[in-house]
Amino acid sequence: MNINHNKTYLKADIEAVITSYNQGPMILEAVQSVCNQTFLPKRIIIVDDGSTDKYSLDVLNSIKNNSDFPVPVTIHFQENKGVSAARNTGINKTQSSMVLVLDGDDKLEAGYIENVSRLLCDNPQMVIASSWMRTFGVLDAVVRPAGGKLVSFLSHNCCPATHILRRKIFEQCGGYDESMRSGFEDWDFFLNMLETIPEACIGIVEKPLINYRTAPSSANIKSMDKRLELMRYIIEKHNSSYVNNVTNVLLDIESVSDSRLLGWENEMIHTIKNHQELSESANDFIKNPSYGDGGMASAVRIASIDMDKSETKQLETERLILRRWRETDAESLYEYAKSPEVGPVAGWPAHTSIENSREIIRTVFAADETYAVCLKENNIAIGCAAITVGAESNLKLPETEGEIGYWIGVPFWGQGLIPEAVRELIRRGFEELHLQKLWCGYFEGNTKSRRVQEKCGFIYHHTNKDMHWELMDDIRTEHVTCLTREEWEKNSREEVIDQ
């Protein structure tokens, strides 16, 4: 058993109550976490709320018969009455001025009792204290409840169920409401404690000292199905507190609502900016936003982002469509980008899987002015063409200049499709992006790429010898070509005369 016996007993008067119901080995983990505290409680009281699982009962009996714990451990078995009744039973059996309340499926960091009890000892008006939580199981996160006075708790619960309380105030408030068996009993209890004495408060240590187990079928998750019903019960029960603080309560609820709406809005904007598909519910929200709660304003902001992105518009040539990449293009991208004849000669590794291609779409191809090259007849991506402006380019250009890159799948070589796409990008670069120069490059031996640039009017400018190419981790020679706005305009005029 992993228990450290070199402990210092807490000078303050404290006992621990742990509740249990069909929790198997988890109850032993909870007990061990209390026994490993830097400051130990005087006693641990386990209240089993009518467990029926044989394994759970065997674990409890093994704890009962174990004399290796550094503090006395007693177990009380009762018929199933709910967690509120189990907590009341355990707390009523204590004799200390402070009581630690812990659920049997959670655990504590070693410094919990030392840090949390210190808050209570230092503040006479503090009726309960706890800490932040680190969740484990299906969710790995740090949850940061803030504590506070009565007003803070009227809009939402601000304290974990695991806490240390003043037993005297527990007696005055009447304990947990044993009729509440569907959840929120801890929130109701905290309100009871805060209503007991003037200026009462609940303190929080700003460290994650509780390890809180999360699971889809947990009581906490299930209670959310009855959230409105349970809130109605709490509001009616604590009616005078709500009436006396109605303005602050409504503003607190609105603040929480605004924060959640903003979070969802930012997630949708992130999705749009990365050229990903919105969910059906998100699209429904844009088409039919809520009114009077900030929903319509949020929809306008989201639609404005979508409009901004549409400025990177779809381009068309005689045979091609150049459009933004979509995650649904991953399969066709992989089909052509997996070929060792395509990527390595252009300076990037062949794609290894559809998921690899999808990640490239989400990241590299999410950049502005990066287009899927598609045949008009089916709009399926067969290649890629892009303009990278300024410092984002491989050549680290000024902001008035851009670099064009391109490739196309092997089955489409020799059909003049990439020169057709590049000419359209040149037009966009000069006419719509107002660039002054466009650059291209090709590696030594890539004659196909060189011919594309020659066909599109690019003129040799310089050579970079023996350069390290990071994407392929090799040494290459790159030939760089350039096309100025003046040269392009001159070439365009001559083409019109020839026609």
Tab-separated table of C-alpha atoms in Angstrom:
chain	number	residue	atom	x	y	z
A	1	MET	CA	0.000	0.000	0.000
A	2	ASN	CA	1.505	3.349	-1.077
A	3	ILE	CA	1.303	5.310	2.169
A	4	ASN	CA	3.967	7.562	3.632
A	5	HIS	CA	4.094	7.171	7.412
A	6	ASN	CA	6.414	10.149	7.961
A	7	LYS	CA	3.640	12.702	8.483
A	8	THR	CA	3.093	15.647	10.800
A	9	TYR	CA	-0.326	15.766	12.418
A	10	LEU	CA	-2.310	18.903	11.697
A	11	LYS	CA	-2.462	21.211	14.700
A	12	ALA	CA	-5.903	22.414	13.656
A	13	ASP	CA	-8.793	20.176	14.611
A	14	ILE	CA	-9.894	18.229	11.494
A	15	GLU	CA	-11.402	14.878	10.480
A	16	ALA	CA	-12.120	13.481	7.017
A	17	VAL	CA	-15.429	12.089	5.711
A	18	ILE	CA	-15.349	9.996	2.538
A	19	THR	CA	-18.590	8.811	0.932
A	20	SER	CA	-18.794	5.610	-1.092
A	21	TYR	CA	-21.277	3.782	-3.307
A	22	ASN	CA	-20.231	0.849	-5.535
A	23	GLN	CA	-16.851	2.441	-6.237
A	24	GLY	CA	-14.634	-0.636	-6.182
A	25	PRO	CA	-10.911	0.171	-5.813
A	26	MET	CA	-11.497	3.919	-6.214
A	27	ILE	CA	-12.446	4.259	-2.540
A	28	LEU	CA	-9.050	2.839	-1.559
A	29	GLU	CA	-7.325	5.428	-3.797
A	30	ALA	CA	-9.299	8.170	-2.063
A	31	VAL	CA	-8.290	6.889	1.386
A	32	GLN	CA	-4.648	6.618	0.358
A	33	SER	CA	-4.682	10.201	-0.919
A	34	VAL	CA	-5.871	11.395	2.514
A	35	CYS	CA	-3.266	9.242	4.276
A	36	ASN	CA	-0.548	10.809	2.111
A	37	GLN	CA	-1.331	14.383	3.155
A	38	THR	CA	1.484	16.591	4.467
A	39	PHE	CA	-0.866	17.326	7.381
A	40	LEU	CA	-2.974	14.365	8.464
A	41	PRO	CA	-6.517	14.482	9.831
A	42	LYS	CA	-7.257	12.973	13.233
A	43	ARG	CA	-9.536	10.332	11.749
A	44	ILE	CA	-11.070	9.119	8.483
A	45	ILE	CA	-14.752	8.189	8.457
A	46	ILE	CA	-16.029	6.265	5.428
A	47	VAL	CA	-19.788	6.236	4.925
A	48	ASP	CA	-20.917	3.537	2.501
A	49	ASP	CA	-24.310	4.460	1.083
A	50	GLY	CA	-25.665	0.945	0.535
A	51	SER	CA	-23.168	-0.539	-1.936
A	52	THR	CA	-24.451	-3.719	-3.599
A	53	ASP	CA	-21.380	-4.600	-5.690
A	54	LYS	CA	-19.499	-7.506	-4.069
A	55	TYR	CA	-16.093	-6.266	-5.182
A	56	SER	CA	-16.777	-2.829	-3.687
A	57	LEU	CA	-17.837	-4.411	-0.406
A	58	ASP	CA	-14.707	-6.598	-0.399
A	59	VAL	CA	-12.537	-3.490	-0.849
A	60	LEU	CA	-14.317	-1.765	2.038
A	61	ASN	CA	-13.838	-4.794	4.277
A	62	SER	CA	-10.150	-4.929	3.390
A	63	ILE	CA	-9.855	-1.279	4.446
A	64	LYS	CA	-11.748	-2.020	7.637
A	65	ASN	CA	-9.377	-4.876	8.531
A	66	ASN	CA	-6.194	-2.978	7.602
A	67	SER	CA	-4.164	-1.641	10.503
A	68	ASP	CA	-1.468	-0.100	8.335
A	69	PHE	CA	-3.109	3.319	7.954
A	70	PRO	CA	-1.373	6.194	9.778
A	71	VAL	CA	-4.690	7.450	11.203
A	72	PRO	CA	-7.769	5.610	12.489
A	73	VAL	CA	-10.223	4.623	9.735
A	74	THR	CA	-13.818	3.731	10.596
A	75	ILE	CA	-16.519	2.585	8.190
A	76	HIS	CA	-20.239	3.125	8.626
A	77	PHE	CA	-22.587	1.060	6.432
A	78	GLN	CA	-26.093	2.381	5.795
A	79	GLU	CA	-28.928	1.709	3.368
A	80	ASN	CA	-28.912	3.782	0.209
A	81	LYS	CA	-30.194	7.285	0.957
A	82	GLY	CA	-28.154	9.412	-1.450
A	83	VAL	CA	-24.907	11.321	-1.159
A	84	SER	CA	-26.438	14.141	0.929
A	85	ALA	CA	-27.543	11.696	3.610
A	86	ALA	CA	-24.163	9.932	3.513
A	87	ARG	CA	-22.302	13.211	4.002
A	88	ASN	CA	-24.607	14.260	6.840
A	89	THR	CA	-24.102	10.907	8.555
A	90	GLY	CA	-20.327	11.175	8.330
A	91	ILE	CA	-20.109	14.804	9.430
A	92	ASN	CA	-22.443	14.179	12.377
A	93	LYS	CA	-20.075	11.437	13.573
A	94	THR	CA	-17.113	13.842	13.689
A	95	GLN	CA	-16.045	15.750	16.785
A	96	SER	CA	-13.536	18.156	15.225
A	97	SER	CA	-14.036	21.847	14.468
A	98	MET	CA	-13.258	21.285	10.751
A	99	VAL	CA	-14.282	18.455	8.438
A	100	LEU	CA	-12.874	17.422	5.079
A	101	VAL	CA	-15.603	16.140	2.705
A	102	LEU	CA	-14.367	13.908	-0.135
A	103	ASP	CA	-16.221	11.756	-2.679
A	104	GLY	CA	-14.926	8.196	-2.870
A	105	ASP	CA	-14.038	8.364	-6.573
A	106	ASP	CA	-11.821	11.458	-6.255
A	107	LYS	CA	-8.327	11.979	-4.870
A	108	LEU	CA	-6.293	14.733	-3.220
A	109	GLU	CA	-2.819	16.082	-3.846
A	110	ALA	CA	-0.584	15.765	-0.791
A	111	GLY	CA	-0.802	19.453	0.172
A	112	TYR	CA	-4.611	19.789	0.049
A	113	ILE	CA	-5.361	19.755	3.806
A	114	GLU	CA	-2.353	21.918	4.664
A	115	ASN	CA	-3.111	24.639	2.102
A	116	VAL	CA	-6.911	24.663	2.343
A	117	SER	CA	-7.183	24.510	6.130
A	118	ARG	CA	-4.763	27.437	6.350
A	119	LEU	CA	-7.319	29.611	4.504
A	120	LEU	CA	-9.953	28.755	7.117
A	121	CYS	CA	-7.584	29.365	10.022
A	122	ASP	CA	-6.599	32.772	8.652
A	123	ASN	CA	-10.138	34.028	7.942
A	124	PRO	CA	-12.863	33.701	10.618
A	125	GLN	CA	-15.602	34.689	8.126
A	126	MET	CA	-14.691	31.829	5.800
A	127	VAL	CA	-17.144	28.966	6.296
A	128	ILE	CA	-15.755	26.603	3.639
A	129	ALA	CA	-12.521	26.377	1.662
A	130	SER	CA	-11.328	24.276	-1.241
A	131	SER	CA	-9.006	24.485	-4.278
A	132	TRP	CA	-8.852	24.284	-8.048
A	133	MET	CA	-9.337	20.845	-9.595
A	134	ARG	CA	-7.374	18.778	-12.083
A	135	THR	CA	-9.753	16.496	-13.962
A	136	PHE	CA	-8.782	13.041	-15.167
A	137	GLY	CA	-10.596	10.251	-16.991
A	138	VAL	CA	-12.308	11.438	-20.171
A	139	LEU	CA	-11.271	15.086	-19.603
A	140	ASP	CA	-7.749	16.276	-18.834
A	141	ALA	CA	-8.054	19.892	-17.674
A	142	VAL	CA	-7.603	22.324	-14.807
A	143	VAL	CA	-10.927	23.718	-13.537
A	144	ARG	CA	-10.693	26.990	-11.625
A	145	PRO	CA	-13.714	27.757	-9.423
A	146	ALA	CA	-13.420	31.179	-7.817
A	147	GLY	CA	-15.294	30.915	-4.497
A	148	GLY	CA	-16.686	34.165	-3.085
A	149	LYS	CA	-19.606	35.473	-1.063
A	150	LEU	CA	-23.316	34.683	-1.301
A	151	VAL	CA	-23.962	36.857	-4.370
A	152	SER	CA	-21.357	34.972	-6.414
A	153	PHE	CA	-22.999	31.627	-5.613
A	154	LEU	CA	-26.548	32.684	-6.493
A	155	SER	CA	-25.906	32.601	-10.257
A	156	HIS	CA	-23.785	29.434	-10.325
A	157	ASN	CA	-21.792	27.113	-8.084
A	158	CYS	CA	-18.274	28.414	-7.393
A	159	CYS	CA	-16.802	25.630	-5.241
A	160	PRO	CA	-15.950	21.933	-5.750
A	161	ALA	CA	-17.911	19.277	-3.853
A	162	THR	CA	-14.644	18.340	-2.125
A	163	HIS	CA	-13.966	20.927	0.566
A	164	ILE	CA	-13.185	21.597	4.209
A	165	LEU	CA	-16.007	23.090	6.288
A	166	ARG	CA	-16.482	24.582	9.746
A	167	ARG	CA	-18.531	22.049	11.676
A	168	LYS	CA	-20.172	24.741	13.827
A	169	ILE	CA	-21.647	26.448	10.759
A	170	PHE	CA	-22.690	23.055	9.372
A	171	GLU	CA	-24.764	22.488	12.516
A	172	GLN	CA	-26.341	25.952	12.254
A	173	CYS	CA	-27.364	25.594	8.605
A	174	GLY	CA	-28.866	22.111	9.028
A	175	GLY	CA	-26.492	20.207	6.725
A	176	TYR	CA	-27.131	18.842	3.260
A	177	ASP	CA	-30.667	18.658	1.862
A	178	GLU	CA	-31.330	14.912	1.791
A	179	SER	CA	-34.275	15.319	-0.590
A	180	MET	CA	-31.894	16.399	-3.357
A	181	ARG	CA	-30.890	13.097	-4.955
A	182	SER	CA	-30.633	14.265	-8.585
A	183	GLY	CA	-27.648	16.604	-8.173
A	184	PHE	CA	-26.728	20.191	-7.189
A	185	GLU	CA	-26.913	19.229	-3.501
A	186	ASP	CA	-23.442	20.702	-2.940
A	187	TRP	CA	-24.462	24.053	-4.516
A	188	ASP	CA	-27.544	24.183	-2.301
A	189	PHE	CA	-25.417	23.325	0.734
A	190	PHE	CA	-22.938	26.101	0.003
A	191	LEU	CA	-25.826	28.593	-0.182
A	192	ASN	CA	-27.074	27.301	3.186
A	193	MET	CA	-23.635	27.829	4.726
A	194	LEU	CA	-23.232	31.331	3.236
A	195	GLU	CA	-26.673	32.405	4.452
A	196	THR	CA	-25.878	31.390	8.034
A	197	ILE	CA	-23.618	34.259	9.120
A	198	PRO	CA	-23.180	37.841	7.801
A	199	GLU	CA	-20.288	38.401	5.368
A	200	ALA	CA	-19.658	34.651	5.103
A	201	CYS	CA	-17.407	33.586	2.255
A	202	ILE	CA	-15.927	30.498	0.629
A	203	GLY	CA	-12.210	30.498	-0.133
A	204	ILE	CA	-10.289	28.795	-2.928
A	205	VAL	CA	-6.597	27.873	-3.033
A	206	GLU	CA	-5.453	28.713	-6.543
A	207	LYS	CA	-3.676	25.395	-7.118
A	208	PRO	CA	-5.145	22.165	-8.575
A	209	LEU	CA	-5.061	20.085	-5.375
A	210	ILE	CA	-8.139	17.950	-6.160
A	211	ASN	CA	-7.972	15.133	-8.715
A	212	TYR	CA	-11.538	14.943	-10.007
A	213	ARG	CA	-12.598	11.846	-11.932
A	214	THR	CA	-14.689	12.476	-15.076
A	215	ALA	CA	-16.873	9.954	-16.917
A	216	PRO	CA	-19.845	10.292	-19.309
A	217	SER	CA	-22.146	8.463	-16.877
A	218	SER	CA	-21.125	10.341	-13.717
A	219	ALA	CA	-23.770	11.840	-11.437
A	220	ASN	CA	-22.486	15.339	-12.224
A	221	ILE	CA	-23.033	14.864	-15.974
A	222	LYS	CA	-26.453	13.273	-15.482
A	223	SER	CA	-27.572	16.144	-13.250
A	224	MET	CA	-27.220	18.545	-16.199
A	225	ASP	CA	-30.245	16.891	-17.808
A	226	LYS	CA	-32.294	18.308	-14.923
A	227	ARG	CA	-30.430	21.591	-14.550
A	228	LEU	CA	-33.446	23.901	-14.953
A	229	GLU	CA	-35.614	21.798	-12.652
A	230	LEU	CA	-32.905	21.756	-9.976
A	231	MET	CA	-32.243	25.485	-10.364
A	232	ARG	CA	-35.943	26.204	-9.886
A	233	TYR	CA	-35.855	24.228	-6.621
A	234	ILE	CA	-32.793	26.137	-5.393
A	235	ILE	CA	-34.223	29.546	-6.355
A	236	GLU	CA	-37.513	28.846	-4.593
A	237	LYS	CA	-35.736	27.467	-1.520
A	238	HIS	CA	-33.399	30.489	-1.244
A	239	ASN	CA	-35.987	32.960	-2.505
A	240	SER	CA	-35.144	35.815	-0.160
A	241	SER	CA	-31.465	35.751	-1.138
A	242	TYR	CA	-32.396	35.857	-4.832
A	243	VAL	CA	-34.945	38.661	-4.332
A	244	ASN	CA	-32.460	40.782	-2.389
A	245	ASN	CA	-29.748	40.343	-5.037
A	246	VAL	CA	-31.748	39.980	-8.246
A	247	THR	CA	-29.810	42.598	-10.249
A	248	ASN	CA	-26.406	41.095	-9.511
A	249	VAL	CA	-27.684	37.565	-10.147
A	250	LEU	CA	-29.095	38.453	-13.576
A	251	LEU	CA	-25.922	40.315	-14.563
A	252	ASP	CA	-23.746	37.381	-13.453
A	253	ILE	CA	-25.842	34.950	-15.502
A	254	GLU	CA	-25.649	37.261	-18.523
A	255	SER	CA	-21.863	37.490	-18.114
A	256	VAL	CA	-21.546	33.687	-18.147
A	257	SER	CA	-23.860	33.492	-21.171
A	258	ASP	CA	-21.847	36.141	-23.047
A	259	SER	CA	-18.607	34.312	-22.317
A	260	ARG	CA	-19.955	31.030	-23.699
A	261	LEU	CA	-21.414	32.729	-26.784
A	262	LEU	CA	-18.091	34.450	-27.464
A	263	GLY	CA	-16.238	31.160	-27.097
A	264	TRP	CA	-18.536	29.450	-29.601
A	265	GLU	CA	-18.299	32.442	-31.953
A	266	ASN	CA	-14.506	32.357	-31.862
A	267	GLU	CA	-14.540	28.629	-32.603
A	268	MET	CA	-16.747	29.185	-35.659
A	269	ILE	CA	-14.509	32.029	-36.862
A	270	HIS	CA	-11.467	29.772	-36.452
A	271	THR	CA	-13.228	27.105	-38.531
A	272	ILE	CA	-14.035	29.583	-41.307
A	273	LYS	CA	-10.538	31.069	-41.376
A	274	ASN	CA	-9.065	27.585	-41.761
A	275	HIS	CA	-11.397	26.796	-44.673
A	276	GLN	CA	-13.138	24.015	-42.752
A	277	GLU	CA	-16.813	23.081	-42.957
A	278	LEU	CA	-19.187	24.394	-40.287
A	279	SER	CA	-21.396	21.862	-38.535
A	280	GLU	CA	-25.084	21.628	-39.367
A	281	SER	CA	-26.055	23.302	-36.084
A	282	ALA	CA	-23.569	26.139	-36.726
A	283	ASN	CA	-24.975	26.740	-40.210
A	284	ASP	CA	-28.512	26.702	-38.771
A	285	PHE	CA	-27.445	29.359	-36.246
A	286	ILE	CA	-26.125	31.613	-39.043
A	287	LYS	CA	-29.348	31.197	-41.034
A	288	ASN	CA	-31.661	31.636	-38.027
A	289	PRO	CA	-29.795	33.448	-35.212
A	290	SER	CA	-31.426	33.966	-31.841
A	291	TYR	CA	-32.648	37.474	-31.023
A	292	GLY	CA	-32.340	39.605	-27.898
A	293	ASP	CA	-29.503	37.602	-26.329
A	294	GLY	CA	-26.549	38.678	-28.473
A	295	GLY	CA	-27.098	35.881	-30.977
A	296	MET	CA	-27.839	38.073	-33.986
A	297	ALA	CA	-24.805	40.307	-33.329
A	298	SER	CA	-22.656	37.195	-33.076
A	299	ALA	CA	-24.027	35.858	-36.387
A	300	VAL	CA	-23.232	39.202	-38.082
A	301	ARG	CA	-19.623	39.074	-36.869
A	302	ILE	CA	-19.253	35.475	-38.064
A	303	ALA	CA	-20.802	36.258	-41.456
A	304	SER	CA	-18.467	39.256	-41.795
A	305	ILE	CA	-15.470	36.967	-41.386
A	306	ASP	CA	-16.910	34.628	-44.002
A	307	MET	CA	-17.355	37.614	-46.344
A	308	ASP	CA	-13.772	38.716	-45.737
A	309	LYS	CA	-12.514	35.251	-46.641
A	310	SER	CA	-14.627	35.194	-49.783
A	311	GLU	CA	-12.423	38.036	-51.084
A	312	THR	CA	-9.918	35.248	-51.785
A	313	LYS	CA	-12.362	34.348	-54.485
A	314	GLN	CA	-12.670	31.364	-56.745
A	315	LEU	CA	-10.662	31.804	-59.920
A	316	GLU	CA	-11.546	30.297	-63.292
A	317	THR	CA	-9.744	29.651	-66.571
A	318	GLU	CA	-10.899	27.934	-69.741
A	319	ARG	CA	-10.494	24.457	-68.267
A	320	LEU	CA	-9.841	25.006	-64.553
A	321	ILE	CA	-11.317	26.188	-61.287
A	322	LEU	CA	-8.909	27.480	-58.636
A	323	ARG	CA	-10.659	27.464	-55.278
A	324	ARG	CA	-9.897	27.207	-51.553
A	325	TRP	CA	-8.965	23.798	-50.233
A	326	ARG	CA	-11.528	21.797	-48.235
A	327	GLU	CA	-10.980	18.936	-45.818
A	328	THR	CA	-13.117	16.824	-48.132
A	329	ASP	CA	-10.307	17.144	-50.722
A	330	ALA	CA	-8.023	14.958	-48.572
A	331	GLU	CA	-8.630	11.754	-50.526
A	332	SER	CA	-7.942	13.256	-53.957
A	333	LEU	CA	-4.961	15.202	-52.588
A	334	TYR	CA	-3.417	12.002	-51.263
A	335	GLU	CA	-4.080	10.217	-54.565
A	336	TYR	CA	-1.778	12.636	-56.426
A	337	ALA	CA	0.552	13.886	-53.662
A	338	LYS	CA	1.651	10.372	-52.622
A	339	SER	CA	3.593	9.949	-55.873
A	340	PRO	CA	7.400	10.128	-55.423
A	341	GLU	CA	7.514	11.832	-58.830
A	342	VAL	CA	5.615	14.901	-57.602
A	343	GLY	CA	6.663	16.149	-54.157
A	344	PRO	CA	10.383	15.402	-53.776
A	345	VAL	CA	11.389	17.093	-57.046
A	346	ALA	CA	9.391	20.170	-55.953
A	347	GLY	CA	10.922	20.183	-52.478
A	348	TRP	CA	8.382	18.486	-50.219
A	349	PRO	CA	7.909	14.871	-49.000
A	350	ALA	CA	5.357	12.606	-50.636
A	351	HIS	CA	2.178	12.342	-48.553
A	352	THR	CA	1.947	9.184	-46.460
A	353	SER	CA	-1.807	8.831	-45.846
A	354	ILE	CA	-5.187	10.486	-46.323
A	355	GLU	CA	-4.929	11.799	-42.774
A	356	ASN	CA	-1.515	13.279	-43.578
A	357	SER	CA	-3.088	15.032	-46.564
A	358	ARG	CA	-5.973	16.250	-44.425
A	359	GLU	CA	-3.526	17.762	-41.929
A	360	ILE	CA	-1.708	19.533	-44.781
A	361	ILE	CA	-5.061	21.021	-45.870
A	362	ARG	CA	-5.735	22.207	-42.318
A	363	THR	CA	-2.325	23.831	-41.952
A	364	VAL	CA	-0.202	24.547	-45.032
A	365	PHE	CA	-3.068	24.846	-47.522
A	366	ALA	CA	-5.119	27.030	-45.144
A	367	ALA	CA	-2.915	29.997	-46.072
A	368	ASP	CA	-4.395	32.860	-48.065
A	369	GLU	CA	-4.005	32.645	-51.854
A	370	THR	CA	-3.457	28.880	-51.775
A	371	TYR	CA	-5.725	27.175	-54.293
A	372	ALA	CA	-6.817	23.686	-55.176
A	373	VAL	CA	-6.409	23.264	-58.946
A	374	CYS	CA	-9.572	21.522	-60.172
A	375	LEU	CA	-10.942	20.476	-63.554
A	376	LYS	CA	-14.138	22.346	-64.372
A	377	GLU	CA	-15.859	19.121	-65.351
A	378	ASN	CA	-15.859	17.663	-61.821
A	379	ASN	CA	-14.274	20.246	-59.420
A	380	ILE	CA	-11.947	17.543	-58.014
A	381	ALA	CA	-8.549	18.735	-56.775
A	382	ILE	CA	-5.714	17.476	-59.004
A	383	GLY	CA	-2.977	19.899	-58.006
A	384	CYS	CA	-2.123	23.065	-56.121
A	385	ALA	CA	-1.100	26.618	-57.000
A	386	ALA	CA	-0.360	29.472	-54.627
A	387	ILE	CA	0.917	33.025	-54.289
A	388	THR	CA	2.897	33.684	-51.120
A	389	VAL	CA	3.333	37.389	-50.440
A	390	GLY	CA	6.202	39.155	-48.718
A	391	ALA	CA	8.103	37.704	-45.777
A	392	GLU	CA	5.951	34.552	-45.755
A	393	SER	CA	7.572	33.441	-49.021
A	394	ASN	CA	10.591	31.150	-49.246
A	395	LEU	CA	12.524	34.055	-50.782
A	396	LYS	CA	11.637	36.478	-47.924
A	397	LEU	CA	10.350	39.129	-50.303
A	398	PRO	CA	9.133	42.689	-49.624
A	399	GLU	CA	5.386	43.087	-49.153
A	400	THR	CA	4.911	44.359	-52.726
A	401	GLU	CA	6.215	41.117	-54.210
A	402	GLY	CA	5.042	37.516	-54.264
A	403	GLU	CA	6.282	33.994	-55.000
A	404	ILE	CA	4.285	31.498	-57.070
A	405	GLY	CA	4.427	27.776	-56.389
A	406	TYR	CA	2.588	24.949	-58.142
A	407	TRP	CA	2.329	21.230	-58.828
A	408	ILE	CA	-0.109	18.859	-60.520
A	409	GLY	CA	-0.742	15.120	-60.390
A	410	VAL	CA	1.199	12.845	-62.770
A	411	PRO	CA	-1.880	11.823	-64.861
A	412	PHE	CA	-2.299	15.483	-65.888
A	413	TRP	CA	1.252	16.217	-66.972
A	414	GLY	CA	1.805	17.456	-70.524
A	415	GLN	CA	-1.683	18.956	-70.965
A	416	GLY	CA	-0.752	22.601	-70.326
A	417	LEU	CA	-2.949	22.762	-67.207
A	418	ILE	CA	-0.364	24.146	-64.790
A	419	PRO	CA	0.753	26.961	-67.152
A	420	GLU	CA	-2.952	27.808	-67.477
A	421	ALA	CA	-3.291	27.972	-63.659
A	422	VAL	CA	-0.065	29.961	-63.223
A	423	ARG	CA	-1.131	32.560	-65.810
A	424	GLU	CA	-4.327	33.117	-63.815
A	425	LEU	CA	-2.339	33.550	-60.592
A	426	ILE	CA	-0.069	36.053	-62.366
A	427	ARG	CA	-3.123	38.054	-63.433
A	428	ARG	CA	-4.520	38.004	-59.885
A	429	GLY	CA	-1.165	38.964	-58.404
A	430	PHE	CA	-0.761	42.042	-60.548
A	431	GLU	CA	-4.364	43.161	-61.118
A	432	GLU	CA	-6.047	42.331	-57.796
A	433	LEU	CA	-3.259	42.025	-55.226
A	434	HIS	CA	-1.376	44.978	-56.790
A	435	LEU	CA	2.028	43.326	-56.572
A	436	GLN	CA	5.020	44.776	-58.411
A	437	LYS	CA	7.022	41.588	-58.977
A	438	LEU	CA	6.347	37.856	-59.029
A	439	TRP	CA	9.029	35.227	-58.487
A	440	CYS	CA	9.338	31.505	-59.124
A	441	GLY	CA	11.991	28.916	-58.426
A	442	TYR	CA	12.874	25.414	-59.565
A	443	PHE	CA	15.491	22.959	-58.387
A	444	GLU	CA	18.322	21.719	-60.567
A	445	GLY	CA	17.011	18.952	-62.814
A	446	ASN	CA	13.315	19.895	-62.616
A	447	THR	CA	12.951	20.717	-66.315
A	448	LYS	CA	9.134	20.493	-66.238
A	449	SER	CA	8.941	23.327	-63.718
A	450	ARG	CA	11.486	25.375	-65.686
A	451	ARG	CA	9.400	25.055	-68.869
A	452	VAL	CA	6.234	26.198	-67.029
A	453	GLN	CA	8.005	29.372	-65.927
A	454	GLU	CA	9.389	30.050	-69.392
A	455	LYS	CA	5.931	29.608	-70.961
A	456	CYS	CA	4.451	32.081	-68.451
A	457	GLY	CA	7.042	34.811	-69.120
A	458	PHE	CA	9.360	34.413	-66.133
A	459	ILE	CA	12.987	35.349	-66.814
A	460	TYR	CA	16.043	33.799	-65.152
A	461	HIS	CA	17.334	36.006	-62.304
A	462	HIS	CA	19.882	34.135	-60.172
A	463	THR	CA	20.955	30.772	-58.736
A	464	ASN	CA	21.239	29.686	-55.094
A	465	LYS	CA	23.881	26.961	-54.936
A	466	ASP	CA	24.354	24.283	-52.292
A	467	MET	CA	21.467	25.446	-50.136
A	468	HIS	CA	20.060	23.321	-47.316
A	469	TRP	CA	16.395	22.528	-48.008
A	470	GLU	CA	14.767	21.906	-44.646
A	471	LEU	CA	11.645	20.057	-45.820
A	472	MET	CA	13.733	17.326	-47.448
A	473	ASP	CA	16.838	17.776	-45.271
A	474	ASP	CA	19.175	17.773	-48.268
A	475	ILE	CA	21.465	20.085	-50.237
A	476	ARG	CA	20.041	21.580	-53.450
A	477	THR	CA	20.691	24.138	-56.159
A	478	GLU	CA	17.754	26.457	-56.866
A	479	HIS	CA	17.301	28.593	-59.964
A	480	VAL	CA	15.157	31.692	-59.412
A	481	THR	CA	13.115	33.484	-62.087
A	482	CYS	CA	11.237	36.772	-62.006
A	483	LEU	CA	8.398	38.576	-63.791
A	484	THR	CA	7.776	42.288	-63.249
A	485	ARG	CA	4.449	44.038	-63.609
A	486	GLU	CA	5.841	46.061	-66.524
A	487	GLU	CA	7.033	42.931	-68.362
A	488	TRP	CA	3.692	41.200	-67.818
A	489	GLU	CA	1.731	44.231	-69.078
A	490	LYS	CA	4.004	44.436	-72.134
A	491	ASN	CA	3.567	40.715	-72.858
A	492	SER	CA	-0.213	41.018	-72.436
A	493	ARG	CA	-0.364	43.903	-74.940
A	494	GLU	CA	1.691	41.965	-77.472
A	495	GLU	CA	-0.614	38.936	-77.115
A	496	VAL	CA	-3.641	41.158	-77.863
A	497	ILE	CA	-1.901	42.574	-80.986
A	498	ASP	CA	-1.027	39.065	-82.185
A	499	GLN	CA	-4.663	38.019	-81.835
